[in-house]
Amino acid sequence: TLRDGDALLAYVEYLTALAQRTPETILIQGDEETLKGFRYTQEIESFLETALEQDRFEAYYQPVYSIRKKRFVTLEALSRLRHPELGWISPDVFIRLAEKNRLIDALTDLQLRRICCFLKSHEDVARQIDSVKVNLSALNLMREHCAERLIAILDEYALPRRLFQFEITETVATEYST
């Protein structure tokens, strides 16, 4: 059960968000399974700031191989987060919550620096590939001086700008397309 007013209001917002993601839904039932999902979301939300402060995010690199060129041509940088008790948190969950709680810029900057650091410490990899794909939220693009900030981070590490491809994540982009 939810005992205080703030928790109850947050639960109502959670239920409303569920209804918005499924427009065909007429009724959202507040059963035990829904309450469990709400509590999970609340735990991740409260963990996000700590994860940023303690640098708990990780970057994994998915290589793309070109059959024509017979070599790896691209790395796609993927953000990952592990909660100490809950285990791996889906990027769909933590990115959506970072956007909702206005933490997405800090997360993007942290991860871009991590990617740049990786490329600087593995210059042989950076020389062999054509590009690194980095995901951005549509909310990142809406902040003032977004391009200047991203370029400044690349310049901190003296990496060629041509090496980076920025892609927009689907979470907020799809909401703005309706």
Tab-separated table of N, CA and C in Angstrom:
chain	number	residue	atom	x	y	z
A	1	THR	N	0.838	-1.197	0.000
A	1	THR	CA	0.000	0.000	0.000
A	1	THR	C	0.875	1.249	0.000
A	2	LEU	N	0.293	2.324	-0.474
A	2	LEU	CA	0.989	3.602	-0.509
A	2	LEU	C	0.417	4.477	0.597
A	3	ARG	N	1.284	4.896	1.508
A	3	ARG	CA	0.797	5.572	2.712
A	3	ARG	C	0.864	7.092	2.647
A	4	ASP	N	1.873	7.655	2.014
A	4	ASP	CA	1.936	9.122	2.042
A	4	ASP	C	1.453	9.718	0.718
A	5	GLY	N	1.080	10.976	0.787
A	5	GLY	CA	0.502	11.672	-0.361
A	5	GLY	C	1.436	11.768	-1.548
A	6	ASP	N	2.721	12.018	-1.302
A	6	ASP	CA	3.682	12.127	-2.399
A	6	ASP	C	3.806	10.811	-3.156
A	7	ALA	N	3.842	9.706	-2.418
A	7	ALA	CA	3.947	8.385	-3.055
A	7	ALA	C	2.687	8.096	-3.864
A	8	LEU	N	1.546	8.459	-3.329
A	8	LEU	CA	0.288	8.224	-4.028
A	8	LEU	C	0.228	9.054	-5.309
A	9	LEU	N	0.637	10.303	-5.233
A	9	LEU	CA	0.657	11.162	-6.415
A	9	LEU	C	1.629	10.618	-7.463
A	10	ALA	N	2.793	10.170	-7.035
A	10	ALA	CA	3.767	9.581	-7.962
A	10	ALA	C	3.194	8.321	-8.613
A	11	TYR	N	2.441	7.543	-7.854
A	11	TYR	CA	1.816	6.328	-8.393
A	11	TYR	C	0.770	6.681	-9.441
A	12	VAL	N	-0.015	7.691	-9.182
A	12	VAL	CA	-1.018	8.146	-10.165
A	12	VAL	C	-0.315	8.617	-11.437
A	13	GLU	N	0.791	9.352	-11.298
A	13	GLU	CA	1.560	9.779	-12.472
A	13	GLU	C	2.100	8.575	-13.232
A	14	TYR	N	2.556	7.567	-12.516
A	14	TYR	CA	3.060	6.339	-13.136
A	14	TYR	C	1.948	5.665	-13.931
A	15	LEU	N	0.776	5.538	-13.350
A	15	LEU	CA	-0.362	4.924	-14.040
A	15	LEU	C	-0.755	5.731	-15.275
A	16	THR	N	-0.724	7.051	-15.148
A	16	THR	CA	-1.040	7.922	-16.284
A	16	THR	C	-0.026	7.727	-17.406
A	17	ALA	N	1.243	7.606	-17.044
A	17	ALA	CA	2.286	7.378	-18.062
A	17	ALA	C	2.071	6.038	-18.760
A	18	LEU	N	1.632	5.020	-18.046
A	18	LEU	CA	1.341	3.735	-18.669
A	18	LEU	C	0.233	3.888	-19.703
A	19	ALA	N	-0.780	4.642	-19.364
A	19	ALA	CA	-1.897	4.846	-20.286
A	19	ALA	C	-1.446	5.617	-21.523
A	20	GLN	N	-0.535	6.578	-21.377
A	20	GLN	CA	-0.065	7.358	-22.514
A	20	GLN	C	0.745	6.513	-23.476
A	21	ARG	N	1.460	5.525	-22.994
A	21	ARG	CA	2.287	4.681	-23.861
A	21	ARG	C	1.458	3.645	-24.592
A	22	THR	N	0.232	3.401	-24.130
A	22	THR	CA	-0.638	2.438	-24.777
A	22	THR	C	-1.984	3.108	-25.045
A	23	PRO	N	-2.091	3.840	-26.153
A	23	PRO	CA	-3.296	4.616	-26.409
A	23	PRO	C	-4.564	3.777	-26.530
A	24	GLU	N	-4.441	2.486	-26.841
A	24	GLU	CA	-5.620	1.643	-26.952
A	24	GLU	C	-6.159	1.223	-25.589
A	25	THR	N	-5.424	1.507	-24.519
A	25	THR	CA	-5.833	1.107	-23.186
A	25	THR	C	-6.920	2.041	-22.661
A	26	ILE	N	-7.969	1.439	-22.177
A	26	ILE	CA	-9.063	2.211	-21.596
A	26	ILE	C	-8.962	2.209	-20.082
A	27	LEU	N	-8.459	1.119	-19.519
A	27	LEU	CA	-8.388	0.969	-18.072
A	27	LEU	C	-7.007	0.457	-17.677
A	28	ILE	N	-6.405	1.122	-16.722
A	28	ILE	CA	-5.158	0.637	-16.135
A	28	ILE	C	-5.501	0.193	-14.723
A	29	GLN	N	-5.240	-1.049	-14.431
A	29	GLN	CA	-5.576	-1.574	-13.123
A	29	GLN	C	-4.383	-1.479	-12.190
A	30	GLY	N	-4.619	-0.898	-11.022
A	30	GLY	CA	-3.565	-0.765	-10.023
A	30	GLY	C	-3.435	-2.024	-9.189
A	31	ASP	N	-2.997	-3.114	-9.798
A	31	ASP	CA	-2.858	-4.378	-9.079
A	31	ASP	C	-1.439	-4.520	-8.525
A	32	GLU	N	-1.150	-5.667	-7.922
A	32	GLU	CA	0.166	-5.901	-7.314
A	32	GLU	C	1.288	-5.828	-8.344
A	33	GLU	N	1.046	-6.348	-9.545
A	33	GLU	CA	2.073	-6.337	-10.592
A	33	GLU	C	2.387	-4.895	-11.015
A	34	THR	N	1.367	-4.068	-11.137
A	34	THR	CA	1.567	-2.663	-11.497
A	34	THR	C	2.299	-1.932	-10.376
A	35	LEU	N	1.921	-2.215	-9.144
A	35	LEU	CA	2.583	-1.603	-7.991
A	35	LEU	C	4.053	-2.031	-7.926
A	36	LYS	N	4.342	-3.259	-8.270
A	36	LYS	CA	5.719	-3.753	-8.306
A	36	LYS	C	6.521	-2.978	-9.363
A	37	GLY	N	5.933	-2.762	-10.542
A	37	GLY	CA	6.579	-1.980	-11.594
A	37	GLY	C	6.825	-0.547	-11.158
A	38	PHE	N	5.866	0.018	-10.447
A	38	PHE	CA	6.006	1.374	-9.921
A	38	PHE	C	7.169	1.457	-8.936
A	39	ARG	N	7.239	0.517	-8.028
A	39	ARG	CA	8.316	0.523	-7.025
A	39	ARG	C	9.685	0.336	-7.683
A	40	TYR	N	9.742	-0.499	-8.699
A	40	TYR	CA	10.981	-0.707	-9.456
A	40	TYR	C	11.413	0.625	-10.091
A	41	THR	N	10.467	1.288	-10.732
A	41	THR	CA	10.750	2.574	-11.375
A	41	THR	C	11.206	3.604	-10.350
A	42	GLN	N	10.550	3.642	-9.203
A	42	GLN	CA	10.928	4.582	-8.138
A	42	GLN	C	12.360	4.320	-7.662
A	43	GLU	N	12.712	3.060	-7.517
A	43	GLU	CA	14.054	2.701	-7.062
A	43	GLU	C	15.101	3.150	-8.084
A	44	ILE	N	14.824	2.934	-9.351
A	44	ILE	CA	15.768	3.334	-10.402
A	44	ILE	C	15.881	4.858	-10.438
A	45	GLU	N	14.754	5.540	-10.332
A	45	GLU	CA	14.778	7.006	-10.324
A	45	GLU	C	15.640	7.544	-9.199
A	46	SER	N	15.497	6.997	-8.019
A	46	SER	CA	16.284	7.492	-6.888
A	46	SER	C	17.755	7.101	-7.023
A	47	PHE	N	18.049	6.039	-7.755
A	47	PHE	CA	19.422	5.573	-7.941
A	47	PHE	C	20.173	6.382	-9.005
A	48	LEU	N	19.467	6.987	-9.944
A	48	LEU	CA	20.117	7.655	-11.077
A	48	LEU	C	21.113	8.735	-10.661
A	49	GLU	N	20.732	9.598	-9.738
A	49	GLU	CA	21.659	10.663	-9.316
A	49	GLU	C	22.912	10.070	-8.675
A	50	THR	N	22.710	9.070	-7.844
A	50	THR	CA	23.854	8.390	-7.219
A	50	THR	C	24.746	7.772	-8.285
A	51	ALA	N	24.138	7.136	-9.256
A	51	ALA	CA	24.901	6.492	-10.334
A	51	ALA	C	25.724	7.520	-11.108
A	52	LEU	N	25.157	8.703	-11.330
A	52	LEU	CA	25.912	9.761	-12.007
A	52	LEU	C	27.049	10.266	-11.125
A	53	GLU	N	26.741	10.536	-9.862
A	53	GLU	CA	27.755	11.051	-8.936
A	53	GLU	C	28.897	10.057	-8.742
A	54	GLN	N	28.567	8.776	-8.681
A	54	GLN	CA	29.577	7.738	-8.428
A	54	GLN	C	30.117	7.113	-9.716
A	55	ASP	N	29.725	7.665	-10.852
A	55	ASP	CA	30.221	7.201	-12.153
A	55	ASP	C	30.006	5.698	-12.320
A	56	ARG	N	28.765	5.249	-12.151
A	56	ARG	CA	28.450	3.819	-12.233
A	56	ARG	C	28.003	3.369	-13.626
A	57	PHE	N	27.897	4.293	-14.552
A	57	PHE	CA	27.510	3.919	-15.905
A	57	PHE	C	28.707	3.321	-16.621
A	58	GLU	N	28.439	2.460	-17.554
A	58	GLU	CA	29.490	1.831	-18.336
A	58	GLU	C	29.197	2.040	-19.812
A	59	ALA	N	30.217	1.921	-20.632
A	59	ALA	CA	30.043	1.976	-22.083
A	59	ALA	C	30.537	0.659	-22.664
A	60	TYR	N	29.726	0.097	-23.527
A	60	TYR	CA	30.095	-1.106	-24.265
A	60	TYR	C	30.115	-0.728	-25.737
A	61	TYR	N	30.936	-1.434	-26.496
A	61	TYR	CA	31.120	-1.072	-27.897
A	61	TYR	C	30.723	-2.240	-28.788
A	62	GLN	N	29.749	-1.985	-29.627
A	62	GLN	CA	29.289	-2.995	-30.573
A	62	GLN	C	29.955	-2.700	-31.916
A	63	PRO	N	30.844	-3.584	-32.367
A	63	PRO	CA	31.540	-3.330	-33.631
A	63	PRO	C	30.661	-3.655	-34.839
A	64	VAL	N	30.887	-2.911	-35.912
A	64	VAL	CA	30.210	-3.169	-37.186
A	64	VAL	C	31.292	-3.529	-38.201
A	65	TYR	N	31.135	-4.693	-38.804
A	65	TYR	CA	32.128	-5.199	-39.746
A	65	TYR	C	31.632	-4.991	-41.175
A	66	SER	N	32.503	-4.504	-42.047
A	66	SER	CA	32.185	-4.327	-43.456
A	66	SER	C	32.759	-5.501	-44.238
A	67	ILE	N	31.895	-6.252	-44.893
A	67	ILE	CA	32.357	-7.372	-45.712
A	67	ILE	C	33.137	-6.837	-46.905
A	68	ARG	N	32.659	-5.747	-47.469
A	68	ARG	CA	33.327	-5.149	-48.628
A	68	ARG	C	34.731	-4.670	-48.274
A	69	LYS	N	34.875	-3.980	-47.139
A	69	LYS	CA	36.185	-3.453	-46.732
A	69	LYS	C	37.025	-4.479	-45.969
A	70	LYS	N	36.367	-5.573	-45.557
A	70	LYS	CA	37.040	-6.639	-44.807
A	70	LYS	C	37.705	-6.141	-43.517
A	71	ARG	N	36.951	-5.316	-42.804
A	71	ARG	CA	37.450	-4.797	-41.531
A	71	ARG	C	36.280	-4.196	-40.739
A	72	PHE	N	36.546	-3.964	-39.458
A	72	PHE	CA	35.567	-3.262	-38.639
A	72	PHE	C	35.599	-1.791	-39.031
A	73	VAL	N	34.434	-1.216	-39.253
A	73	VAL	CA	34.371	0.166	-39.716
A	73	VAL	C	33.760	1.123	-38.697
A	74	THR	N	32.955	0.591	-37.803
A	74	THR	CA	32.234	1.437	-36.850
A	74	THR	C	32.140	0.749	-35.504
A	75	LEU	N	32.123	1.559	-34.469
A	75	LEU	CA	31.776	1.084	-33.131
A	75	LEU	C	30.526	1.839	-32.712
A	76	GLU	N	29.547	1.113	-32.209
A	76	GLU	CA	28.395	1.787	-31.633
A	76	GLU	C	28.556	1.748	-30.125
A	77	ALA	N	28.597	2.923	-29.514
A	77	ALA	CA	28.757	3.022	-28.059
A	77	ALA	C	27.395	2.843	-27.397
A	78	LEU	N	27.321	1.926	-26.455
A	78	LEU	CA	26.071	1.608	-25.766
A	78	LEU	C	26.242	1.839	-24.274
A	79	SER	N	25.331	2.601	-23.684
A	79	SER	CA	25.375	2.873	-22.246
A	79	SER	C	24.691	1.751	-21.477
A	80	ARG	N	25.305	1.381	-20.371
A	80	ARG	CA	24.757	0.330	-19.521
A	80	ARG	C	24.848	0.773	-18.063
A	81	LEU	N	23.927	0.252	-17.253
A	81	LEU	CA	23.886	0.589	-15.831
A	81	LEU	C	23.502	-0.647	-15.034
A	82	ARG	N	24.279	-0.894	-13.986
A	82	ARG	CA	23.985	-2.011	-13.083
A	82	ARG	C	23.653	-1.437	-11.705
A	83	HIS	N	22.506	-1.824	-11.197
A	83	HIS	CA	22.071	-1.449	-9.847
A	83	HIS	C	22.645	-2.488	-8.887
A	84	PRO	N	23.121	-2.072	-7.696
A	84	PRO	CA	23.754	-3.032	-6.781
A	84	PRO	C	22.859	-4.189	-6.349
A	85	GLU	N	21.549	-3.970	-6.242
A	85	GLU	CA	20.649	-5.050	-5.848
A	85	GLU	C	19.791	-5.572	-6.995
A	86	LEU	N	19.393	-4.689	-7.895
A	86	LEU	CA	18.468	-5.077	-8.962
A	86	LEU	C	19.166	-5.628	-10.203
A	87	GLY	N	20.475	-5.471	-10.279
A	87	GLY	CA	21.208	-5.962	-11.445
A	87	GLY	C	21.155	-4.974	-12.598
A	88	TRP	N	21.264	-5.505	-13.814
A	88	TRP	CA	21.291	-4.651	-15.003
A	88	TRP	C	19.957	-3.960	-15.195
A	89	ILE	N	20.034	-2.674	-15.482
A	89	ILE	CA	18.850	-1.859	-15.752
A	89	ILE	C	18.797	-1.634	-17.259
A	90	SER	N	17.666	-1.886	-17.847
A	90	SER	CA	17.513	-1.699	-19.282
A	90	SER	C	17.746	-0.233	-19.662
A	91	PRO	N	18.482	0.011	-20.760
A	91	PRO	CA	18.657	1.401	-21.218
A	91	PRO	C	17.324	2.082	-21.502
A	92	ASP	N	16.338	1.322	-21.963
A	92	ASP	CA	15.017	1.917	-22.188
A	92	ASP	C	14.471	2.537	-20.906
A	93	VAL	N	14.747	1.893	-19.789
A	93	VAL	CA	14.254	2.377	-18.495
A	93	VAL	C	15.085	3.557	-18.018
A	94	PHE	N	16.415	3.396	-17.906
A	94	PHE	CA	17.193	4.476	-17.292
A	94	PHE	C	17.297	5.708	-18.178
A	95	ILE	N	17.261	5.548	-19.491
A	95	ILE	CA	17.304	6.731	-20.362
A	95	ILE	C	16.003	7.504	-20.258
A	96	ARG	N	14.884	6.782	-20.290
A	96	ARG	CA	13.570	7.451	-20.149
A	96	ARG	C	13.491	8.202	-18.817
A	97	LEU	N	13.969	7.576	-17.743
A	97	LEU	CA	13.924	8.226	-16.435
A	97	LEU	C	14.921	9.385	-16.339
A	98	ALA	N	16.077	9.249	-16.979
A	98	ALA	CA	17.043	10.357	-17.007
A	98	ALA	C	16.452	11.549	-17.765
A	99	GLU	N	15.727	11.273	-18.844
A	99	GLU	CA	15.063	12.357	-19.582
A	99	GLU	C	13.996	13.014	-18.709
A	100	LYS	N	13.191	12.191	-18.072
A	100	LYS	CA	12.102	12.692	-17.227
A	100	LYS	C	12.629	13.557	-16.081
A	101	ASN	N	13.765	13.168	-15.496
A	101	ASN	CA	14.305	13.859	-14.329
A	101	ASN	C	15.386	14.877	-14.669
A	102	ARG	N	15.493	15.218	-15.937
A	102	ARG	CA	16.447	16.228	-16.426
A	102	ARG	C	17.901	15.887	-16.079
A	103	LEU	N	18.222	14.610	-16.148
A	103	LEU	CA	19.587	14.152	-15.900
A	103	LEU	C	20.265	13.692	-17.184
A	104	ILE	N	19.550	13.776	-18.291
A	104	ILE	CA	20.064	13.220	-19.538
A	104	ILE	C	21.310	13.957	-20.031
A	105	ASP	N	21.389	15.271	-19.833
A	105	ASP	CA	22.580	16.009	-20.273
A	105	ASP	C	23.816	15.556	-19.498
A	106	ALA	N	23.668	15.404	-18.192
A	106	ALA	CA	24.799	14.954	-17.376
A	106	ALA	C	25.214	13.540	-17.778
A	107	LEU	N	24.249	12.672	-18.048
A	107	LEU	CA	24.549	11.307	-18.477
A	107	LEU	C	25.256	11.317	-19.835
A	108	THR	N	24.775	12.113	-20.757
A	108	THR	CA	25.386	12.192	-22.094
A	108	THR	C	26.820	12.687	-21.997
A	109	ASP	N	27.043	13.741	-21.232
A	109	ASP	CA	28.399	14.278	-21.082
A	109	ASP	C	29.334	13.247	-20.450
A	110	LEU	N	28.861	12.568	-19.414
A	110	LEU	CA	29.656	11.536	-18.744
A	110	LEU	C	30.049	10.435	-19.722
A	111	GLN	N	29.080	9.957	-20.478
A	111	GLN	CA	29.350	8.861	-21.397
A	111	GLN	C	30.224	9.299	-22.570
A	112	LEU	N	30.010	10.511	-23.078
A	112	LEU	CA	30.858	10.987	-24.179
A	112	LEU	C	32.309	11.094	-23.715
A	113	ARG	N	32.519	11.567	-22.513
A	113	ARG	CA	33.886	11.619	-21.978
A	113	ARG	C	34.472	10.216	-21.824
A	114	ARG	N	33.657	9.271	-21.401
A	114	ARG	CA	34.119	7.884	-21.254
A	114	ARG	C	34.512	7.322	-22.626
A	115	ILE	N	33.735	7.593	-23.637
A	115	ILE	CA	34.020	7.127	-24.998
A	115	ILE	C	35.311	7.765	-25.510
A	116	CYS	N	35.450	9.063	-25.293
A	116	CYS	CA	36.669	9.762	-25.719
A	116	CYS	C	37.898	9.204	-25.009
A	117	CYS	N	37.776	8.941	-23.738
A	117	CYS	CA	38.883	8.376	-22.961
A	117	CYS	C	39.268	6.998	-23.513
A	118	PHE	N	38.265	6.192	-23.848
A	118	PHE	CA	38.525	4.876	-24.438
A	118	PHE	C	39.300	5.021	-25.747
A	119	LEU	N	38.855	5.935	-26.597
A	119	LEU	CA	39.516	6.114	-27.896
A	119	LEU	C	40.939	6.638	-27.741
A	120	LYS	N	41.144	7.523	-26.763
A	120	LYS	CA	42.507	8.035	-26.525
A	120	LYS	C	43.432	6.929	-26.015
A	121	SER	N	42.911	6.059	-25.186
A	121	SER	CA	43.755	5.001	-24.637
A	121	SER	C	43.871	3.798	-25.575
A	122	HIS	N	43.093	3.778	-26.638
A	122	HIS	CA	43.158	2.713	-27.650
A	122	HIS	C	43.273	3.360	-29.033
A	123	GLU	N	44.347	4.104	-29.220
A	123	GLU	CA	44.514	4.860	-30.472
A	123	GLU	C	44.589	3.952	-31.692
A	124	ASP	N	45.055	2.708	-31.498
A	124	ASP	CA	45.089	1.765	-32.620
A	124	ASP	C	43.672	1.461	-33.116
A	125	VAL	N	42.712	1.356	-32.204
A	125	VAL	CA	41.311	1.141	-32.576
A	125	VAL	C	40.783	2.380	-33.291
A	126	ALA	N	41.044	3.546	-32.739
A	126	ALA	CA	40.558	4.795	-33.326
A	126	ALA	C	41.086	4.985	-34.749
A	127	ARG	N	42.300	4.548	-35.007
A	127	ARG	CA	42.882	4.686	-36.357
A	127	ARG	C	42.251	3.717	-37.357
A	128	GLN	N	41.800	2.575	-36.876
A	128	GLN	CA	41.294	1.539	-37.780
A	128	GLN	C	39.825	1.721	-38.172
A	129	ILE	N	39.062	2.419	-37.364
A	129	ILE	CA	37.630	2.549	-37.653
A	129	ILE	C	37.340	3.873	-38.355
A	130	ASP	N	36.186	3.903	-39.009
A	130	ASP	CA	35.753	5.123	-39.683
A	130	ASP	C	34.979	6.042	-38.737
A	131	SER	N	34.240	5.433	-37.792
A	131	SER	CA	33.410	6.260	-36.916
A	131	SER	C	32.999	5.521	-35.650
A	132	VAL	N	32.563	6.334	-34.686
A	132	VAL	CA	31.948	5.842	-33.462
A	132	VAL	C	30.564	6.465	-33.400
A	133	LYS	N	29.554	5.623	-33.215
A	133	LYS	CA	28.181	6.122	-33.112
A	133	LYS	C	27.849	6.338	-31.645
A	134	VAL	N	27.376	7.536	-31.352
A	134	VAL	CA	27.020	7.916	-29.984
A	134	VAL	C	25.561	8.331	-29.988
A	135	ASN	N	24.777	7.748	-29.083
A	135	ASN	CA	23.361	8.097	-29.004
A	135	ASN	C	23.155	9.377	-28.212
A	136	LEU	N	22.264	10.204	-28.725
A	136	LEU	CA	21.831	11.414	-28.037
A	136	LEU	C	20.325	11.346	-27.870
A	137	SER	N	19.851	11.955	-26.831
A	137	SER	CA	18.418	12.123	-26.643
A	137	SER	C	17.988	13.375	-27.394
A	138	ALA	N	16.764	13.390	-27.867
A	138	ALA	CA	16.236	14.603	-28.490
A	138	ALA	C	16.293	15.761	-27.492
A	139	LEU	N	16.189	15.445	-26.206
A	139	LEU	CA	16.283	16.495	-25.183
A	139	LEU	C	17.678	17.105	-25.138
A	140	ASN	N	18.718	16.309	-25.411
A	140	ASN	CA	20.076	16.858	-25.497
A	140	ASN	C	20.129	17.946	-26.558
A	141	LEU	N	19.501	17.676	-27.676
A	141	LEU	CA	19.544	18.607	-28.800
A	141	LEU	C	18.780	19.895	-28.526
A	142	MET	N	17.877	19.843	-27.568
A	142	MET	CA	17.072	21.017	-27.249
A	142	MET	C	17.762	21.956	-26.264
A	143	ARG	N	18.854	21.509	-25.643
A	143	ARG	CA	19.543	22.381	-24.698
A	143	ARG	C	20.335	23.444	-25.462
A	144	GLU	N	20.520	24.560	-24.810
A	144	GLU	CA	21.280	25.651	-25.414
A	144	GLU	C	22.722	25.227	-25.641
A	145	HIS	N	23.265	25.605	-26.750
A	145	HIS	CA	24.675	25.378	-27.088
A	145	HIS	C	25.051	23.894	-27.077
A	146	CYS	N	24.136	23.033	-27.478
A	146	CYS	CA	24.396	21.582	-27.484
A	146	CYS	C	25.615	21.247	-28.332
A	147	ALA	N	25.643	21.724	-29.549
A	147	ALA	CA	26.759	21.392	-30.451
A	147	ALA	C	28.086	21.875	-29.882
A	148	GLU	N	28.098	23.093	-29.354
A	148	GLU	CA	29.328	23.642	-28.789
A	148	GLU	C	29.819	22.795	-27.625
A	149	ARG	N	28.887	22.323	-26.811
A	149	ARG	CA	29.269	21.511	-25.647
A	149	ARG	C	29.858	20.165	-26.083
A	150	LEU	N	29.230	19.527	-27.060
A	150	LEU	CA	29.741	18.245	-27.549
A	150	LEU	C	31.118	18.423	-28.185
A	151	ILE	N	31.273	19.472	-28.980
A	151	ILE	CA	32.561	19.749	-29.622
A	151	ILE	C	33.633	20.027	-28.570
A	152	ALA	N	33.269	20.754	-27.527
A	152	ALA	CA	34.237	21.058	-26.462
A	152	ALA	C	34.737	19.773	-25.800
A	153	ILE	N	33.846	18.808	-25.605
A	153	ILE	CA	34.267	17.530	-25.004
A	153	ILE	C	35.212	16.796	-25.953
A	154	LEU	N	34.889	16.763	-27.233
A	154	LEU	CA	35.777	16.117	-28.209
A	154	LEU	C	37.139	16.803	-28.231
A	155	ASP	N	37.118	18.128	-28.152
A	155	ASP	CA	38.367	18.893	-28.168
A	155	ASP	C	39.213	18.661	-26.913
A	156	GLU	N	38.563	18.405	-25.765
A	156	GLU	CA	39.304	18.094	-24.535
A	156	GLU	C	40.252	16.921	-24.749
A	157	TYR	N	39.830	15.986	-25.588
A	157	TYR	CA	40.602	14.772	-25.830
A	157	TYR	C	41.368	14.825	-27.162
A	158	ALA	N	41.284	15.954	-27.843
A	158	ALA	CA	41.977	16.154	-29.124
A	158	ALA	C	41.663	15.038	-30.116
A	159	LEU	N	40.388	14.695	-30.189
A	159	LEU	CA	39.959	13.660	-31.129
A	159	LEU	C	39.338	14.320	-32.361
A	160	PRO	N	39.548	13.725	-33.532
A	160	PRO	CA	38.969	14.314	-34.746
A	160	PRO	C	37.439	14.248	-34.707
A	161	ARG	N	36.805	15.345	-35.021
A	161	ARG	CA	35.338	15.421	-34.981
A	161	ARG	C	34.704	14.481	-35.993
A	162	ARG	N	35.386	14.252	-37.110
A	162	ARG	CA	34.850	13.380	-38.167
A	162	ARG	C	34.664	11.943	-37.680
A	163	LEU	N	35.313	11.594	-36.580
A	163	LEU	CA	35.249	10.244	-36.042
A	163	LEU	C	33.896	9.935	-35.385
A	164	PHE	N	33.120	10.963	-35.086
A	164	PHE	CA	31.889	10.777	-34.311
A	164	PHE	C	30.641	10.945	-35.167
A	165	GLN	N	29.710	10.024	-34.974
A	165	GLN	CA	28.370	10.123	-35.553
A	165	GLN	C	27.391	10.145	-34.379
A	166	PHE	N	26.544	11.136	-34.353
A	166	PHE	CA	25.557	11.231	-33.275
A	166	PHE	C	24.195	10.805	-33.812
A	167	GLU	N	23.541	9.919	-33.062
A	167	GLU	CA	22.224	9.418	-33.432
A	167	GLU	C	21.241	9.772	-32.327
A	168	ILE	N	20.017	10.001	-32.709
A	168	ILE	CA	18.983	10.361	-31.727
A	168	ILE	C	18.299	9.091	-31.233
A	169	THR	N	18.208	8.963	-29.892
A	169	THR	CA	17.503	7.820	-29.305
A	169	THR	C	16.013	7.954	-29.579
A	170	GLU	N	15.332	6.836	-29.540
A	170	GLU	CA	13.923	6.802	-29.903
A	170	GLU	C	12.982	7.341	-28.829
A	171	THR	N	13.368	7.325	-27.584
A	171	THR	CA	12.421	7.576	-26.494
A	171	THR	C	11.661	8.875	-26.646
A	172	VAL	N	12.364	10.000	-26.646
A	172	VAL	CA	11.683	11.285	-26.741
A	172	VAL	C	11.376	11.629	-28.189
A	173	ALA	N	12.205	11.205	-29.118
A	173	ALA	CA	12.013	11.526	-30.530
A	173	ALA	C	10.641	11.051	-31.003
A	174	THR	N	10.221	9.864	-30.591
A	174	THR	CA	8.925	9.354	-31.030
A	174	THR	C	7.772	10.115	-30.396
A	175	GLU	N	7.961	10.602	-29.167
A	175	GLU	CA	6.908	11.372	-28.525
A	175	GLU	C	6.669	12.692	-29.254
A	176	TYR	N	7.739	13.305	-29.800
A	176	TYR	CA	7.591	14.574	-30.496
A	176	TYR	C	7.099	14.416	-31.915
A	177	SER	N	7.078	13.199	-32.435
A	177	SER	CA	6.653	13.002	-33.811
A	177	SER	C	5.136	12.829	-33.919
A	178	THR	N	4.430	12.721	-32.796
A	178	THR	CA	2.980	12.550	-32.845
A	178	THR	C	2.254	13.859	-32.860
